[in-house]
Tab-separated table of C-alpha atoms in Angstrom:
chain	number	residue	atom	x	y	z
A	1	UNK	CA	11.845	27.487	-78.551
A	2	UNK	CA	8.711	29.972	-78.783
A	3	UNK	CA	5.500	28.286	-79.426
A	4	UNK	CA	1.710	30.000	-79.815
A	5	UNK	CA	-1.569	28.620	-78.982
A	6	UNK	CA	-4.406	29.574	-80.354
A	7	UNK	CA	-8.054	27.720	-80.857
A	8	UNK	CA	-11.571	27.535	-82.024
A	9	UNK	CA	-11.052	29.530	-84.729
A	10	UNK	CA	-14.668	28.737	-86.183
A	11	UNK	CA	-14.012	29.556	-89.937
A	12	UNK	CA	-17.034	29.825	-91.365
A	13	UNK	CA	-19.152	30.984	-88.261
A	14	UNK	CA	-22.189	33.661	-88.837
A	15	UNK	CA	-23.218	35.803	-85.874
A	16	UNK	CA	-27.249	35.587	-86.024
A	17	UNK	CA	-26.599	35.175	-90.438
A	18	UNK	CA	-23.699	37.765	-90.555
A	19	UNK	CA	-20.525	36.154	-91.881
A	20	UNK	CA	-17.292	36.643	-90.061
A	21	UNK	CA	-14.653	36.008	-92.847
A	22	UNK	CA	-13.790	39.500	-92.213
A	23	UNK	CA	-13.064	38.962	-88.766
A	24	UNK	CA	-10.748	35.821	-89.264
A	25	UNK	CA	-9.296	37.542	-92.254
A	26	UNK	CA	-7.771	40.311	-90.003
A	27	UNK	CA	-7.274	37.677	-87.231
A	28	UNK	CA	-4.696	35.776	-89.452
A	29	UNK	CA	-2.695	38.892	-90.729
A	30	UNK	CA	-2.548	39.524	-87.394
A	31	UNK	CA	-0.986	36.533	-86.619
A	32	UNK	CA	0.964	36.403	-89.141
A	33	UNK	CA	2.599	39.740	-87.698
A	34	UNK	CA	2.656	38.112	-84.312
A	35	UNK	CA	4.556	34.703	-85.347
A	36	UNK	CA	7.205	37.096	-87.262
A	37	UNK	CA	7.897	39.784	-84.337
A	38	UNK	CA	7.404	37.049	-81.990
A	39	UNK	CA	9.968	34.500	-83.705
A	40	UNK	CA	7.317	32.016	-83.099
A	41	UNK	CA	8.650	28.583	-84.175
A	42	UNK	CA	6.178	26.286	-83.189
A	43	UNK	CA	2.333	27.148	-84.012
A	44	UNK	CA	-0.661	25.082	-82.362
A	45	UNK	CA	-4.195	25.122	-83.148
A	46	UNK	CA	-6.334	22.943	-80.498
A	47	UNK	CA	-9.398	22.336	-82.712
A	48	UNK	CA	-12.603	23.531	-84.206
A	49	UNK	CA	-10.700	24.898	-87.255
A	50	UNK	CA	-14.182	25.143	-88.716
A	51	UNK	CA	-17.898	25.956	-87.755
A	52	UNK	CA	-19.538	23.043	-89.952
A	53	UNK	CA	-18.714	19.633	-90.232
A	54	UNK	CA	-19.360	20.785	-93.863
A	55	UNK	CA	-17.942	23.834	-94.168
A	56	UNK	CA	-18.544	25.775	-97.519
A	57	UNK	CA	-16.166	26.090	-100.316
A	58	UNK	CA	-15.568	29.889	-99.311
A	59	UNK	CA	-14.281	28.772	-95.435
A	60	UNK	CA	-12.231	26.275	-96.794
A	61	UNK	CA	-10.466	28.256	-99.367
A	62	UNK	CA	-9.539	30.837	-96.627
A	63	UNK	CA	-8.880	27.976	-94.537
A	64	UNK	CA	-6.227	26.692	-97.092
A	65	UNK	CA	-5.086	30.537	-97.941
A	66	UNK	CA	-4.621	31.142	-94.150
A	67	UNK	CA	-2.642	28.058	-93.447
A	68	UNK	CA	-0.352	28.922	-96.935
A	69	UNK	CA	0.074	32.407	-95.126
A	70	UNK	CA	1.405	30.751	-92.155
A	71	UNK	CA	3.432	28.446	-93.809
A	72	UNK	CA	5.786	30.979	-95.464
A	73	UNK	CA	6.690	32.541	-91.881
A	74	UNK	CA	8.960	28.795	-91.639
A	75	UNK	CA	6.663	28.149	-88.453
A	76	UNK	CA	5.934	24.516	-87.799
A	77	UNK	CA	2.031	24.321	-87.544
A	78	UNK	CA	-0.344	21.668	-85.702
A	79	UNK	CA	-3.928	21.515	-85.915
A	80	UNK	CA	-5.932	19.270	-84.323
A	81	UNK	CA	-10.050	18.493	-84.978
A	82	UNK	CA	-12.848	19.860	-82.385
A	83	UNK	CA	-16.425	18.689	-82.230
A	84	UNK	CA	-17.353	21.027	-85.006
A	85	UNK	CA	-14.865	19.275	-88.025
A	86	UNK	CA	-15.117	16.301	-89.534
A	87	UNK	CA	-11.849	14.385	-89.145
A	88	UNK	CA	-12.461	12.943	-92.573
A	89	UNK	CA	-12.384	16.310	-94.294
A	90	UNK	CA	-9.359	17.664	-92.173
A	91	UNK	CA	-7.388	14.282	-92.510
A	92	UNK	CA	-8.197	14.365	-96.286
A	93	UNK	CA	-4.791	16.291	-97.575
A	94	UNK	CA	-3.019	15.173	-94.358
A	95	UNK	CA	-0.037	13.815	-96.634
A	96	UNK	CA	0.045	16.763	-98.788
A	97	UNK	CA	0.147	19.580	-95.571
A	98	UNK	CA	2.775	17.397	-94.073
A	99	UNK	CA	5.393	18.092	-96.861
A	100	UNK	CA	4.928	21.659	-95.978
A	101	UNK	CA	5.566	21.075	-92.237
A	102	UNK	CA	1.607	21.122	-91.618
A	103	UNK	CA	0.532	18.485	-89.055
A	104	UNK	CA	-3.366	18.039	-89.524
A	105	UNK	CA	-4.843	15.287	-87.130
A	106	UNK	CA	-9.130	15.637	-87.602
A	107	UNK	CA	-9.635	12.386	-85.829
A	108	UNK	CA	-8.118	9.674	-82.996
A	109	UNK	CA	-6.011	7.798	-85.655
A	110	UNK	CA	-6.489	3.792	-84.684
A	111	UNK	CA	-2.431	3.776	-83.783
A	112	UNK	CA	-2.048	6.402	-81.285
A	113	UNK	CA	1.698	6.894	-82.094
A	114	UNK	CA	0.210	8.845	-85.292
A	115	UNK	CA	-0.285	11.754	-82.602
A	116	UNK	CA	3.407	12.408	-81.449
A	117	UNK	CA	4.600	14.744	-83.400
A	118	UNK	CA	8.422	15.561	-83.359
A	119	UNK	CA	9.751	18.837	-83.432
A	120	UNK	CA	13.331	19.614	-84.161
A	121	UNK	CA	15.297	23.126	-83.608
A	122	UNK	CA	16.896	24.931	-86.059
A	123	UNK	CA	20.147	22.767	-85.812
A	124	UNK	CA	17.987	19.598	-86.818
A	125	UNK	CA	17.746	18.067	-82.831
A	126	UNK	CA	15.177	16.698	-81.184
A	127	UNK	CA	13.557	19.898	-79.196
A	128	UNK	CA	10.213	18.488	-77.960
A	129	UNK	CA	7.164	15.866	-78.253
A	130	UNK	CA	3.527	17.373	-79.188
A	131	UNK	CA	0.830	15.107	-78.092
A	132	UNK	CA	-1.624	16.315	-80.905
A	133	UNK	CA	-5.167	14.645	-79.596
A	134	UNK	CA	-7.979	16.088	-81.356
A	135	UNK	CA	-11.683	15.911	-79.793
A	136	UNK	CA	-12.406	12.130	-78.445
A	137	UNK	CA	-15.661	11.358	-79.937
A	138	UNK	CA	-17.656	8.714	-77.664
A	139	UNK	CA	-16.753	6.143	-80.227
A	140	UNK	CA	-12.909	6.067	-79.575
A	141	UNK	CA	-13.930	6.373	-75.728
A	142	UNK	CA	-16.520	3.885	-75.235
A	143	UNK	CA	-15.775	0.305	-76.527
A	144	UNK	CA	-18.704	-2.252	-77.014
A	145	UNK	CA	-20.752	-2.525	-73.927
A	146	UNK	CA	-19.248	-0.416	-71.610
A	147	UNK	CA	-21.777	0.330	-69.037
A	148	UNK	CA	-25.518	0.243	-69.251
A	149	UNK	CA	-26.975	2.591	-67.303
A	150	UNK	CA	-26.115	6.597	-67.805
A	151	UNK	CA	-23.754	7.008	-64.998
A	152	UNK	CA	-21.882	4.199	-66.004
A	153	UNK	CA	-21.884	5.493	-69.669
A	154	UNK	CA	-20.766	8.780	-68.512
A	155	UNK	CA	-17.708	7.430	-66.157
A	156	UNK	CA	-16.676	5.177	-69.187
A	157	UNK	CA	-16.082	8.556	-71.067
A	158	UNK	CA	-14.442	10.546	-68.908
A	159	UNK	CA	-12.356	7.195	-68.007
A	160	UNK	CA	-11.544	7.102	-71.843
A	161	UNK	CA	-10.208	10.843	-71.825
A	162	UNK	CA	-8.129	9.880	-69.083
A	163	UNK	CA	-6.592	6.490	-70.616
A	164	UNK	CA	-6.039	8.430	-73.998
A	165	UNK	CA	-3.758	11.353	-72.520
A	166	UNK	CA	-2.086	8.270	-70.288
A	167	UNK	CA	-1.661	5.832	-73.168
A	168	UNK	CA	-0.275	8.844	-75.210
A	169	UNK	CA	2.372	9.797	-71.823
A	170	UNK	CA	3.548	5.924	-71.782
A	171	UNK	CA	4.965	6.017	-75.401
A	172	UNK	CA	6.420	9.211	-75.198
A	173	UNK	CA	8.686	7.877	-71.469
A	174	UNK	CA	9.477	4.740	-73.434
A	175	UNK	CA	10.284	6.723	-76.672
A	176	UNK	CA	11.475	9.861	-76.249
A	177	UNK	CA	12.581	9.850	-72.437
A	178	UNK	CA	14.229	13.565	-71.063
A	179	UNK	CA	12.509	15.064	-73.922
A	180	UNK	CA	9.668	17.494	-72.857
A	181	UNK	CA	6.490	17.043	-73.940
A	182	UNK	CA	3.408	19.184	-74.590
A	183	UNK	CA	-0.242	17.641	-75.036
A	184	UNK	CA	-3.107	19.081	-76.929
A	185	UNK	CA	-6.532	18.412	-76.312
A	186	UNK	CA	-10.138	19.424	-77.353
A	187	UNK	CA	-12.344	18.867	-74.702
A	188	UNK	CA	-14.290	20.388	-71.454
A	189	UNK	CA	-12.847	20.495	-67.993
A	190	UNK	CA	-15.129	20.458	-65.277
A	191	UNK	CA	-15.382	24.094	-63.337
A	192	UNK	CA	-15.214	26.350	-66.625
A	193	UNK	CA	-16.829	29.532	-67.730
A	194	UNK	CA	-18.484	28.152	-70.925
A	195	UNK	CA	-20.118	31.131	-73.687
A	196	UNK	CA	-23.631	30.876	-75.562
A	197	UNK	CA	-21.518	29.694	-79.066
A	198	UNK	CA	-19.938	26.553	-77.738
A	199	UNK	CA	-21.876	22.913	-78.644
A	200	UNK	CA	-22.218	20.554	-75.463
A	201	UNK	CA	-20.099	17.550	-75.850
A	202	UNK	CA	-19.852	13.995	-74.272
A	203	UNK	CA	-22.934	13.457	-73.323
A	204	UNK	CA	-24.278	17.205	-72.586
A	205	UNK	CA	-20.959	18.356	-71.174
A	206	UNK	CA	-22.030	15.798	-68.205
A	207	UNK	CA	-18.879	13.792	-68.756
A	208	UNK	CA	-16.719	16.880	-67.908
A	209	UNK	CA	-12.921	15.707	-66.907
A	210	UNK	CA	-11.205	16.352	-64.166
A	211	UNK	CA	-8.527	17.947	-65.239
A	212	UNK	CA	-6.511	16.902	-62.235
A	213	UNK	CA	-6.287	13.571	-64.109
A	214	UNK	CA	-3.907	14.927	-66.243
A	215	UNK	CA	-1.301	14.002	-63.879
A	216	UNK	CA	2.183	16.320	-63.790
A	217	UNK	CA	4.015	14.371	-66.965
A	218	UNK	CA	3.153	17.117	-69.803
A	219	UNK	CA	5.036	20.533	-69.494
A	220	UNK	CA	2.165	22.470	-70.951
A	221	UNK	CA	-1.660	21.303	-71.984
A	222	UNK	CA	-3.273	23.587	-74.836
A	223	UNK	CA	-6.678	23.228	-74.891
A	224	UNK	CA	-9.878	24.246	-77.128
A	225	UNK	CA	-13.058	23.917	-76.729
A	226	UNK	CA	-13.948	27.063	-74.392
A	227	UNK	CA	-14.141	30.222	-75.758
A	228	UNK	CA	-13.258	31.960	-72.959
A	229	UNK	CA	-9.868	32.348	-72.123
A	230	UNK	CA	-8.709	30.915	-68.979
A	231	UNK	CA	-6.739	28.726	-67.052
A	232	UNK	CA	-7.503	25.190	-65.593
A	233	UNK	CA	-6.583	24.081	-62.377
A	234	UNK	CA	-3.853	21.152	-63.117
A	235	UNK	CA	-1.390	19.861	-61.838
A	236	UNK	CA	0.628	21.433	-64.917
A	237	UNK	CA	0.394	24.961	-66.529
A	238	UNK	CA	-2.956	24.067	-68.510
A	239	UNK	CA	-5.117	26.908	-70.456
A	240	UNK	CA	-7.745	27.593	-72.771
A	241	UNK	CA	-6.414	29.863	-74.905
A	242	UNK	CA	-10.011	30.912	-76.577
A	243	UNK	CA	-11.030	32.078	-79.452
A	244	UNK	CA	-9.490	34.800	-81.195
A	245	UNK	CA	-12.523	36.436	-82.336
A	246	UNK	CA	-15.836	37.107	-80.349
A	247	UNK	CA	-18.499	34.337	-81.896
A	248	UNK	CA	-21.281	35.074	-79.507
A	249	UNK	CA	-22.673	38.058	-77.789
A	250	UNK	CA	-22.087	36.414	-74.704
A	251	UNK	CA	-18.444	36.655	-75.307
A	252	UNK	CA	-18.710	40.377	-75.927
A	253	UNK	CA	-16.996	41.178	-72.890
A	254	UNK	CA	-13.760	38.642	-73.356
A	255	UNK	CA	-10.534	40.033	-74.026
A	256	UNK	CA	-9.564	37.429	-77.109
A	257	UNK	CA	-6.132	36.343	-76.629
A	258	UNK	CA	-3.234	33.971	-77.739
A	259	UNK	CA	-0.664	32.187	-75.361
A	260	UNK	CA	3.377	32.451	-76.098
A	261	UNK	CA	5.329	29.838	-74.245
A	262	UNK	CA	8.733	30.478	-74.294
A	263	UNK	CA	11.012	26.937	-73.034
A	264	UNK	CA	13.942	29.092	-72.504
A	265	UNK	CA	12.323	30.747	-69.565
A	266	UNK	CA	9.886	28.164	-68.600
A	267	UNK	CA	6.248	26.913	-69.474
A	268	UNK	CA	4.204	29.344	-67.824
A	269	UNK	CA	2.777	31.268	-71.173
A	270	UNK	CA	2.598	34.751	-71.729
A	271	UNK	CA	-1.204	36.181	-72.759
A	272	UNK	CA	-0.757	38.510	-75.874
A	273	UNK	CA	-4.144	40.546	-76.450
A	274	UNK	CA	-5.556	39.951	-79.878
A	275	UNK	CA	-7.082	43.106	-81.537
A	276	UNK	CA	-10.852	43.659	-81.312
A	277	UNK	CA	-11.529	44.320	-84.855
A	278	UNK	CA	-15.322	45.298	-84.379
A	279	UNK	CA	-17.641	45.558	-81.160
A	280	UNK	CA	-20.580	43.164	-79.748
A	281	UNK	CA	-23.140	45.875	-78.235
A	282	UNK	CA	-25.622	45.166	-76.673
A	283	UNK	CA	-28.515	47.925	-76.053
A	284	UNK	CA	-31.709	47.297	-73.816
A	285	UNK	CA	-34.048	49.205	-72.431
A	286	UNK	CA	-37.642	51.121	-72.921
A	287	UNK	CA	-38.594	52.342	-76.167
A	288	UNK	CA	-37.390	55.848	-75.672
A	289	UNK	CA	-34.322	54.977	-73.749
A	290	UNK	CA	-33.239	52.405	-76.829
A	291	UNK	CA	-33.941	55.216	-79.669
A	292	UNK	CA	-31.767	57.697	-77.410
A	293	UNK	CA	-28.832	54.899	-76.982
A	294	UNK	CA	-28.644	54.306	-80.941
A	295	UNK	CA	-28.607	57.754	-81.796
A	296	UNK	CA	-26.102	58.340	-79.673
A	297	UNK	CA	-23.979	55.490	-81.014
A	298	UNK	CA	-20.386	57.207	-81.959
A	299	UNK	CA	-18.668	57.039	-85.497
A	300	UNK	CA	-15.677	54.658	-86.049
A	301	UNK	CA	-13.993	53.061	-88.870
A	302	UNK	CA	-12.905	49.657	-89.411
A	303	UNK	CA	-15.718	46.609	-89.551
A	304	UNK	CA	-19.254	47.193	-88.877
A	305	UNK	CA	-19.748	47.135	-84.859
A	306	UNK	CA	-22.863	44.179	-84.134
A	307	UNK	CA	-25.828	45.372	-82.525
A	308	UNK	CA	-28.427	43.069	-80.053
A	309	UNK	CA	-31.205	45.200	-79.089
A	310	UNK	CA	-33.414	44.552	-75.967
A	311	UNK	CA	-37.164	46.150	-75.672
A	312	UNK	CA	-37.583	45.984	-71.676
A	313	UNK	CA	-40.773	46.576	-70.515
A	314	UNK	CA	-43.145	45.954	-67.241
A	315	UNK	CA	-46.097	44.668	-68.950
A	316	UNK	CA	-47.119	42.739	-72.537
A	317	UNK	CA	-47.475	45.345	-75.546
A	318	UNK	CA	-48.446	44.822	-78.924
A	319	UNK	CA	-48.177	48.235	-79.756
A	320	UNK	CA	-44.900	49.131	-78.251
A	321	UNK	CA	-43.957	45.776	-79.754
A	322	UNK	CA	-44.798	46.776	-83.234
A	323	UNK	CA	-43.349	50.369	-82.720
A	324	UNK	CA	-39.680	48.399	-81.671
A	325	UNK	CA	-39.732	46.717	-85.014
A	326	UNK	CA	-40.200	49.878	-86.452
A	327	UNK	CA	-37.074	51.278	-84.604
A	328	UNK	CA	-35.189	48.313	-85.459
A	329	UNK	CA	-36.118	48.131	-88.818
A	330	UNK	CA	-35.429	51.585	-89.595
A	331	UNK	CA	-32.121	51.840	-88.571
A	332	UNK	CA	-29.422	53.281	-90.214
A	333	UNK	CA	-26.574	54.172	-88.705
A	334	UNK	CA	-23.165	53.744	-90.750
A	335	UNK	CA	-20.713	51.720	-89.040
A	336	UNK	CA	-23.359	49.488	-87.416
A	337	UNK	CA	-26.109	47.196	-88.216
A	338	UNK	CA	-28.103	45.562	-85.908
A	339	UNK	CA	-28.670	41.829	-86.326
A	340	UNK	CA	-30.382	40.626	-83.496
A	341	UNK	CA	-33.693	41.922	-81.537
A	342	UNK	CA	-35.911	40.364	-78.799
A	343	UNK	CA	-38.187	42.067	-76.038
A	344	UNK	CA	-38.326	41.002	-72.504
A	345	UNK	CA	-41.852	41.648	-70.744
A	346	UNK	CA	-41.953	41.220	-67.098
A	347	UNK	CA	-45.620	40.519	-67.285
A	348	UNK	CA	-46.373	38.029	-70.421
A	349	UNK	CA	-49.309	37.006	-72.619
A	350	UNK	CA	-48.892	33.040	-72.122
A	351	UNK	CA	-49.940	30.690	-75.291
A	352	UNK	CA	-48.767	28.260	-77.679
A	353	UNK	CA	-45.631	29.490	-76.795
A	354	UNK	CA	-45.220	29.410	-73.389
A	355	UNK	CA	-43.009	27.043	-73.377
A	356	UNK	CA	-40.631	29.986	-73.734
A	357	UNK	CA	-39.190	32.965	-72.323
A	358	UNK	CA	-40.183	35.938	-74.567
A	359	UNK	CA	-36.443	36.773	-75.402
A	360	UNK	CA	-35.531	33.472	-77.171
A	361	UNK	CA	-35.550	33.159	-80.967
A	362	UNK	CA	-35.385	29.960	-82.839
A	363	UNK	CA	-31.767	30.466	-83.395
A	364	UNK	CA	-30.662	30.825	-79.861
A	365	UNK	CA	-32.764	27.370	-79.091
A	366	UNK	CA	-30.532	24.461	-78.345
A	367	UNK	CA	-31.697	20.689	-79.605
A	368	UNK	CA	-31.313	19.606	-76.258
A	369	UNK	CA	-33.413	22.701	-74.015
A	370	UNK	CA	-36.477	21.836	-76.829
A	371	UNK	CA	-36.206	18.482	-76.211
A	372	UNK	CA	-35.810	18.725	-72.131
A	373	UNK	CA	-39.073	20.814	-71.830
A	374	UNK	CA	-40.708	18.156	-74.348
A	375	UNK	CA	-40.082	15.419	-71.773
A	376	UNK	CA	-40.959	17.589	-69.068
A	377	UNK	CA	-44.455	17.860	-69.908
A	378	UNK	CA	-44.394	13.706	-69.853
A	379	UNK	CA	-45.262	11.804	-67.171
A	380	UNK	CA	-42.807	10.389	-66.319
A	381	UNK	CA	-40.555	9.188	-63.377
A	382	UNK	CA	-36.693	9.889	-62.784
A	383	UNK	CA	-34.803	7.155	-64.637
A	384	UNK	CA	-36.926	7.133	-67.355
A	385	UNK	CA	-36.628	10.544	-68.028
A	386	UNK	CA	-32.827	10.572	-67.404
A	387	UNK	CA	-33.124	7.020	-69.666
A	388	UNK	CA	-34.762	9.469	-72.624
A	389	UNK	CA	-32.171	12.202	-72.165
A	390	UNK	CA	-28.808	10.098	-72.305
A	391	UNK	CA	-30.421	8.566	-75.649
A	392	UNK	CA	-30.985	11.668	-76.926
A	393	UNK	CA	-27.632	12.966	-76.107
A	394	UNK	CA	-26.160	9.910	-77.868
A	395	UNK	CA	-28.041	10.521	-81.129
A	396	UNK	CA	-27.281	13.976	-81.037
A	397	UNK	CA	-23.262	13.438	-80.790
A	398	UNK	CA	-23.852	11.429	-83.642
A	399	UNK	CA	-25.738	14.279	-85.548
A	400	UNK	CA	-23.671	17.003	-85.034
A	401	UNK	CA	-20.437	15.044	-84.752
A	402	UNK	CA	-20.469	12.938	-87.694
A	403	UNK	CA	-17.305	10.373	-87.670
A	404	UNK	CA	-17.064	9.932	-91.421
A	405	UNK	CA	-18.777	12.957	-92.731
């Protein structure tokens, strides 16, 4: 049996207010290609289907147009929640995608038997057991007063993690023993390469999981989460497939992939490149050397290519500042558009805003570093700033991962 993994597909996501239905749109043909030549039979998608909690009505119409794409290729399909979805949303027409061989699990359901999903051959036989966990949110991990301080708190989540994937390995020895088994998960694993586009989770990303404690029961573990593509050190073949399209500039450089395992050869799965269907760029240096390197910039065709542009200069400028935004502003160059600018003064004015380096916008702020340099200017000791922090990282899961919303 051939089975792909893919993740974080972000459907919805805007690059600094520049919509990327485009980008997914070419994604999914291409994968539709893939899962034909391919003879995919099994398809698995380890969370984040969307950007929002909320997504708008236009992501979840291509959401639902995607998915009916897929579904005529005969390919059994499993999606799993991330942080970003709302397991009420994705768990809504749960009963409806199953009839068309669509297994949708947003949230942790309360029986944990809802995750194993069966998956049969094409003579009608039991082939293998998915484990489809979606992203533990710290209310299925943490049950009433677990732990008190923040270091308790924080082992009582990663112990969670750990009980979830070994509650979910019991059932499937004392159910379906000699049948493989492969386990999905949305989470983050401690030791890797995170991108600028990914949320912190569980409490900051401080409760990272060992992955080791996955043990050696699952044949393969497809995870989401990072958007990097890359393996995890486990005891198991165990990968982060990534996302398919570049959502950050930091992720520029990432060759976007999708994994193939194939169980007649083994588990070990085979990377298949996923096209780049436009360009990241990013440009820095002085005034004249910037205006040289976008003039220079070569024609293509295909989807705009998305330009950040760095001013770099020794010392603070106002008028090289305000000639910048006139290069920036001014250009036009078909087949590119530049949607993010910043300069980066070795030498800088300080004022109100201090508080910051000269090449961060509002947009590239995260709650947490606003919040972290707010405290810092407190007096305060140790605990009670690391007190303020695990608070704050507690109402902030609850913000941006709403259970019910």
């Amino acid at each position: 049996m051939k089975i792909l993994h893919t993740a974080d597909w972000h459907i919805g996501k805007k690059l600094q207010k520049h919509e990327l239905k485009e980008d997914f749109a070419l994604f999914i043909e291409w994968l539709c290609a893939t899962i034909k030549s391919q003879a995919i039979e099994v398809l698995l998608v380890s969370g984040d289907i969307f950007d929002l909690a909320n997504p708008s009505s236009e992501a979840r119409t291509q959401y639902y147009k995607s998915l009916l794409k897929l579904r005529n290729l005969n390919c059994k399909i499993i999606l799993t929640g991330g942080n970003h979805d709302s397991p009420a949303m994705l768990d809504a027409p749960q009963e409806i995608l199953r009839n068309l061989d669509i297994e949708v699990i947003g949230g942790l359901p309360q029986d944990i038997t809802q995750t194993l999903i069966l998956v049969k051959n094409k003579a009608g036989d039991l082939e293998m057991i998915v484990v489809a966990l979606p992203y533990l949110r710290d209310s299925d991990l943490r049950k009433g007063n677990e732990g008190v301080s923040y270091d308790d708190r924080v082992e009582a989540i990663r112990e969670g993690i750990a009980n979830t994937f070994k509650a979910a390995e019991a059932l499937c020895k004392m159910q379906f023993p000699n049948i493989p088994v492969i386990a999905m998960g949305h989470l983050y694993t401690a030791g890797t390469e995170t991108s600028d586009s990914e949320r912190e989770i569980q409490i900051g990303n401080q409760a990272a999981f060992q992955a080791s404690q996955f043990g050696e029961y699952f044949k393969y573990i497809a995870l989401g989460h990072i958007h990097k593509p890359q393996r995890v050190n486990a005891l198991v073949p165990t990968f982060y497939s990534g996302s398919p399209i570049p959502l950050s500039f930091s992720e520029r450089k990432d060759e976007k992939r999708v994994l193939i395992i194939d169980t007649a050869t083994g588990w070990e799965p085979q990377s298949i490149s996923v096209p780049s269907f436009r360009k990241l760029i990013r440009v820095s240096g002085n005034l004249s050397q910037l205006a040289q390197s976008l003039n220079n910039l070569p024609g293509h065709d295909g989807l705009d290519h998305l330009i950040e542009v760095v001013l770099k200069e020794p010392k603070y400028d106002a008028q090289k500042i305000y000639q910048f935004d006139q290069l920036t502003s001014q250009f036009e160059k078909s087949g590119y558009q530049i949607v993010k600018n910043y300069t980066d003064f070795d030498e800088n004015l300080q004022g109100t805003s201090a508080l910051y380096e000269s090449n961060q916008q509002l947009e590239d702020l995260k709650p947490k570093d606003v919040f972290i340099k707010l405290v810092d200017q407190q007096d305060l000791n140790q605990e009670d700033k690391q007190d303020i922090l695990s608070a704050f990282d507690e109402i902030l899961e609850e913000v941006q991962n709403p259970i019910n919303s």
